[in-house]
Amino acid sequence: GNSVTQMEGPVTLSEEAFLTINCTYTATGYPSLFWYVQYPGEGLQLLLKATKADDKGSNKGFEATYRKETTSFHLEKGSVQVSDSAVYFCALSDDGTASKLTFGTGTRLQVTL
Amino acid sequence: GAGVSQSPSNKVTEKGKDVELRCDPISGHTALYWYRQRLGQGLEFLIYFQGNSAPDKSGLPSDRFSAERTGESVSTLTIQRTQQEDSAVYLCASGRLTFYGYTFGSGTRLTVV
């Protein structure tokens, strides 16, 4: 079955540091890939997505590239801010239709001044 | 409405009691999903509705769990004879197609004592 593996947290960075959160997946077919973010006390929000190989999703300075050859979708940001402190979830869907998302376990990011 | 609304936001119940959790999706969203998030863990898929039918119930953990949906509107998740291991945040999400991303509600925090 489908699965998503994320690097374990928490990840603690100083403001303006470079961020990478690793995500790899196992899936049949051609899944769509997503990053969701959960800020403290809030619900999950879609951060970015990519629907086919070599697509790059980007939003709010975050980027992730769909790498089929390495089955990865690593999240990166060049310069993190304190306001980026949250839990980040990598997810995949079986295909582009309304199928369920399979989530990773989440990675907590803490950014300090 | 503007977002996915869940009620109640918090529920404390005694072991053995039944509980009903409600989700109001975004108007026009045909797909509706229930997930469970236990403390410190990732999101666990429970059930998916397309309209008022449930093509995927594979995540319901036992026959104590059931869900229904009226048309393309409100859904209720019912847990009968609650157990302490049912304590979690229950999240509802709605969407049109997966690759547009779901919109999540803020969740219902269920505590079974």
mmCIF file of N, CA and C in Angstrom, chain A residues 32 34 36 38 43-44 46 49 51 89 93 95-106, chain B residues 31 33 35 37 41-43 45 48 50 56 58 91 96-102 104-106:
data_model
loop_
_atom_site.group_PDB
_atom_site.id
_atom_site.type_symbol
_atom_site.label_atom_id
_atom_site.label_comp_id
_atom_site.label_asym_id
_atom_site.label_seq_id
_atom_site.Cartn_x
_atom_site.Cartn_y
_atom_site.Cartn_z
ATOM 1 N N SER A 32 -0.222 12.219 -6.638
ATOM 2 C CA SER A 32 0.032 13.630 -6.408
ATOM 3 C C SER A 32 0.644 13.762 -5.018
ATOM 4 N N PHE A 34 1.849 16.358 -1.666
ATOM 5 C CA PHE A 34 1.413 17.566 -0.972
ATOM 6 C C PHE A 34 2.267 17.799 0.277
ATOM 7 N N TYR A 36 1.323 19.796 3.851
ATOM 8 C CA TYR A 36 0.359 20.526 4.668
ATOM 9 C C TYR A 36 1.099 21.074 5.889
ATOM 10 N N GLN A 38 0.498 22.767 9.900
ATOM 11 C CA GLN A 38 -0.413 22.962 11.030
ATOM 12 C C GLN A 38 0.248 23.911 12.015
ATOM 13 N N GLY A 43 -6.006 24.527 12.311
ATOM 14 C CA GLY A 43 -6.195 23.335 11.505
ATOM 15 C C GLY A 43 -5.129 23.204 10.430
ATOM 16 N N LEU A 44 -5.131 22.066 9.768
ATOM 17 C CA LEU A 44 -4.170 21.850 8.692
ATOM 18 C C LEU A 44 -4.497 22.727 7.495
ATOM 19 N N LEU A 46 -3.235 23.484 3.365
ATOM 20 C CA LEU A 46 -2.399 23.085 2.245
ATOM 21 C C LEU A 46 -1.301 24.126 2.036
ATOM 22 N N LYS A 49 1.739 21.843 -3.513
ATOM 23 C CA LYS A 49 1.469 20.535 -4.101
ATOM 24 C C LYS A 49 2.181 20.396 -5.436
ATOM 25 N N THR A 51 1.719 17.610 -8.947
ATOM 26 C CA THR A 51 0.875 16.529 -9.436
ATOM 27 C C THR A 51 1.577 15.587 -10.404
ATOM 28 N N PHE A 89 3.389 18.313 7.397
ATOM 29 C CA PHE A 89 2.996 16.962 7.009
ATOM 30 C C PHE A 89 3.162 16.787 5.508
ATOM 31 N N SER A 93 -1.624 11.316 -2.666
ATOM 32 C CA SER A 93 -2.900 10.727 -3.054
ATOM 33 C C SER A 93 -2.637 9.753 -4.190
ATOM 34 N N ASP A 95 -4.176 9.266 -6.992
ATOM 35 C CA ASP A 95 -4.239 9.867 -8.323
ATOM 36 C C ASP A 95 -4.884 11.228 -8.173
ATOM 37 N N GLY A 96 -5.226 11.827 -9.294
ATOM 38 C CA GLY A 96 -5.703 13.200 -9.209
ATOM 39 C C GLY A 96 -7.150 13.349 -8.811
ATOM 40 N N THR A 97 -7.838 12.230 -8.670
ATOM 41 C CA THR A 97 -9.256 12.343 -8.336
ATOM 42 C C THR A 97 -9.451 12.390 -6.833
ATOM 43 N N ALA A 98 -10.668 12.401 -6.409
ATOM 44 C CA ALA A 98 -10.960 12.615 -4.991
ATOM 45 C C ALA A 98 -10.713 11.364 -4.181
ATOM 46 N N SER A 99 -9.494 10.922 -4.121
ATOM 47 C CA SER A 99 -9.149 9.773 -3.286
ATOM 48 C C SER A 99 -8.517 10.263 -1.998
ATOM 49 N N LYS A 100 -8.355 9.343 -1.068
ATOM 50 C CA LYS A 100 -7.865 9.740 0.241
ATOM 51 C C LYS A 100 -6.399 10.124 0.151
ATOM 52 N N LEU A 101 -5.994 10.969 1.075
ATOM 53 C CA LEU A 101 -4.598 11.316 1.251
ATOM 54 C C LEU A 101 -3.978 10.391 2.297
ATOM 55 N N THR A 102 -2.758 9.971 2.035
ATOM 56 C CA THR A 102 -1.972 9.236 3.016
ATOM 57 C C THR A 102 -0.922 10.197 3.546
ATOM 58 N N PHE A 103 -0.904 10.388 4.869
ATOM 59 C CA PHE A 103 -0.026 11.379 5.489
ATOM 60 C C PHE A 103 1.182 10.726 6.145
ATOM 61 N N GLY A 104 2.265 11.469 6.178
ATOM 62 C CA GLY A 104 3.383 11.129 7.035
ATOM 63 C C GLY A 104 3.049 11.498 8.473
ATOM 64 N N THR A 105 3.974 11.208 9.377
ATOM 65 C CA THR A 105 3.718 11.419 10.800
ATOM 66 C C THR A 105 3.927 12.867 11.238
ATOM 67 N N GLY A 106 4.426 13.702 10.344
ATOM 68 C CA GLY A 106 4.603 15.110 10.676
ATOM 69 C C GLY A 106 5.985 15.396 11.243
ATOM 70 N N ALA B 31 -16.626 15.978 -2.001
ATOM 71 C CA ALA B 31 -15.864 14.984 -1.253
ATOM 72 C C ALA B 31 -15.705 15.426 0.196
ATOM 73 N N TYR B 33 -14.010 13.958 4.039
ATOM 74 C CA TYR B 33 -13.107 12.978 4.637
ATOM 75 C C TYR B 33 -13.088 13.149 6.157
ATOM 76 N N TYR B 35 -10.573 12.113 9.382
ATOM 77 C CA TYR B 35 -9.273 11.619 9.817
ATOM 78 C C TYR B 35 -9.224 11.690 11.343
ATOM 79 N N GLN B 37 -6.342 12.102 14.572
ATOM 80 C CA GLN B 37 -4.960 12.440 14.917
ATOM 81 C C GLN B 37 -4.767 12.214 16.400
ATOM 82 N N GLN B 41 1.028 11.866 16.923
ATOM 83 C CA GLN B 41 1.068 10.968 15.776
ATOM 84 C C GLN B 41 0.552 11.665 14.518
ATOM 85 N N GLY B 42 0.681 10.977 13.402
ATOM 86 C CA GLY B 42 0.202 11.522 12.142
ATOM 87 C C GLY B 42 -1.285 11.349 11.996
ATOM 88 N N LEU B 43 -1.773 11.677 10.820
ATOM 89 C CA LEU B 43 -3.203 11.592 10.547
ATOM 90 C C LEU B 43 -3.562 10.199 10.055
ATOM 91 N N PHE B 45 -6.458 7.984 8.337
ATOM 92 C CA PHE B 45 -7.675 8.051 7.536
ATOM 93 C C PHE B 45 -8.761 7.170 8.131
ATOM 94 N N TYR B 48 -14.200 8.150 3.698
ATOM 95 C CA TYR B 48 -14.308 9.142 2.643
ATOM 96 C C TYR B 48 -15.715 9.056 2.044
ATOM 97 N N GLN B 50 -18.193 10.533 -1.129
ATOM 98 C CA GLN B 50 -18.377 11.258 -2.377
ATOM 99 C C GLN B 50 -19.890 11.451 -2.486
ATOM 100 N N ASP B 56 -15.079 4.476 0.413
ATOM 101 C CA ASP B 56 -13.914 3.984 1.123
ATOM 102 C C ASP B 56 -14.132 4.170 2.619
ATOM 103 N N SER B 58 -12.399 2.075 4.681
ATOM 104 C CA SER B 58 -11.388 1.119 5.121
ATOM 105 C C SER B 58 -10.678 1.524 6.405
ATOM 106 N N LEU B 91 -10.607 15.033 12.710
ATOM 107 C CA LEU B 91 -10.554 16.083 11.706
ATOM 108 C C LEU B 91 -11.437 15.749 10.519
ATOM 109 N N ARG B 96 -13.041 19.305 -3.687
ATOM 110 C CA ARG B 96 -13.638 18.900 -4.972
ATOM 111 C C ARG B 96 -12.837 17.746 -5.545
ATOM 112 N N LEU B 97 -11.579 17.998 -5.820
ATOM 113 C CA LEU B 97 -10.677 16.972 -6.315
ATOM 114 C C LEU B 97 -9.410 17.019 -5.486
ATOM 115 N N THR B 98 -8.819 15.857 -5.257
ATOM 116 C CA THR B 98 -7.679 15.791 -4.350
ATOM 117 C C THR B 98 -6.552 16.723 -4.755
ATOM 118 N N PHE B 99 -6.310 16.846 -6.045
ATOM 119 C CA PHE B 99 -5.126 17.620 -6.413
ATOM 120 C C PHE B 99 -5.321 19.109 -6.226
ATOM 121 N N TYR B 100 -6.539 19.532 -5.873
ATOM 122 C CA TYR B 100 -6.704 20.917 -5.455
ATOM 123 C C TYR B 100 -6.417 21.078 -3.975
ATOM 124 N N GLY B 101 -6.284 19.963 -3.276
ATOM 125 C CA GLY B 101 -6.068 20.004 -1.837
ATOM 126 C C GLY B 101 -7.378 20.057 -1.083
ATOM 127 N N TYR B 102 -7.386 19.416 0.042
ATOM 128 C CA TYR B 102 -8.568 19.490 0.889
ATOM 129 C C TYR B 102 -8.503 20.774 1.707
ATOM 130 N N PHE B 104 -9.295 21.592 5.630
ATOM 131 C CA PHE B 104 -9.556 20.931 6.898
ATOM 132 C C PHE B 104 -10.309 21.849 7.848
ATOM 133 N N GLY B 105 -11.142 21.238 8.683
ATOM 134 C CA GLY B 105 -11.714 21.951 9.819
ATOM 135 C C GLY B 105 -10.713 21.976 10.966
ATOM 136 N N SER B 106 -11.088 22.662 12.034
ATOM 137 C CA SER B 106 -10.195 22.789 13.188
ATOM 138 C C SER B 106 -10.221 21.558 14.091
#
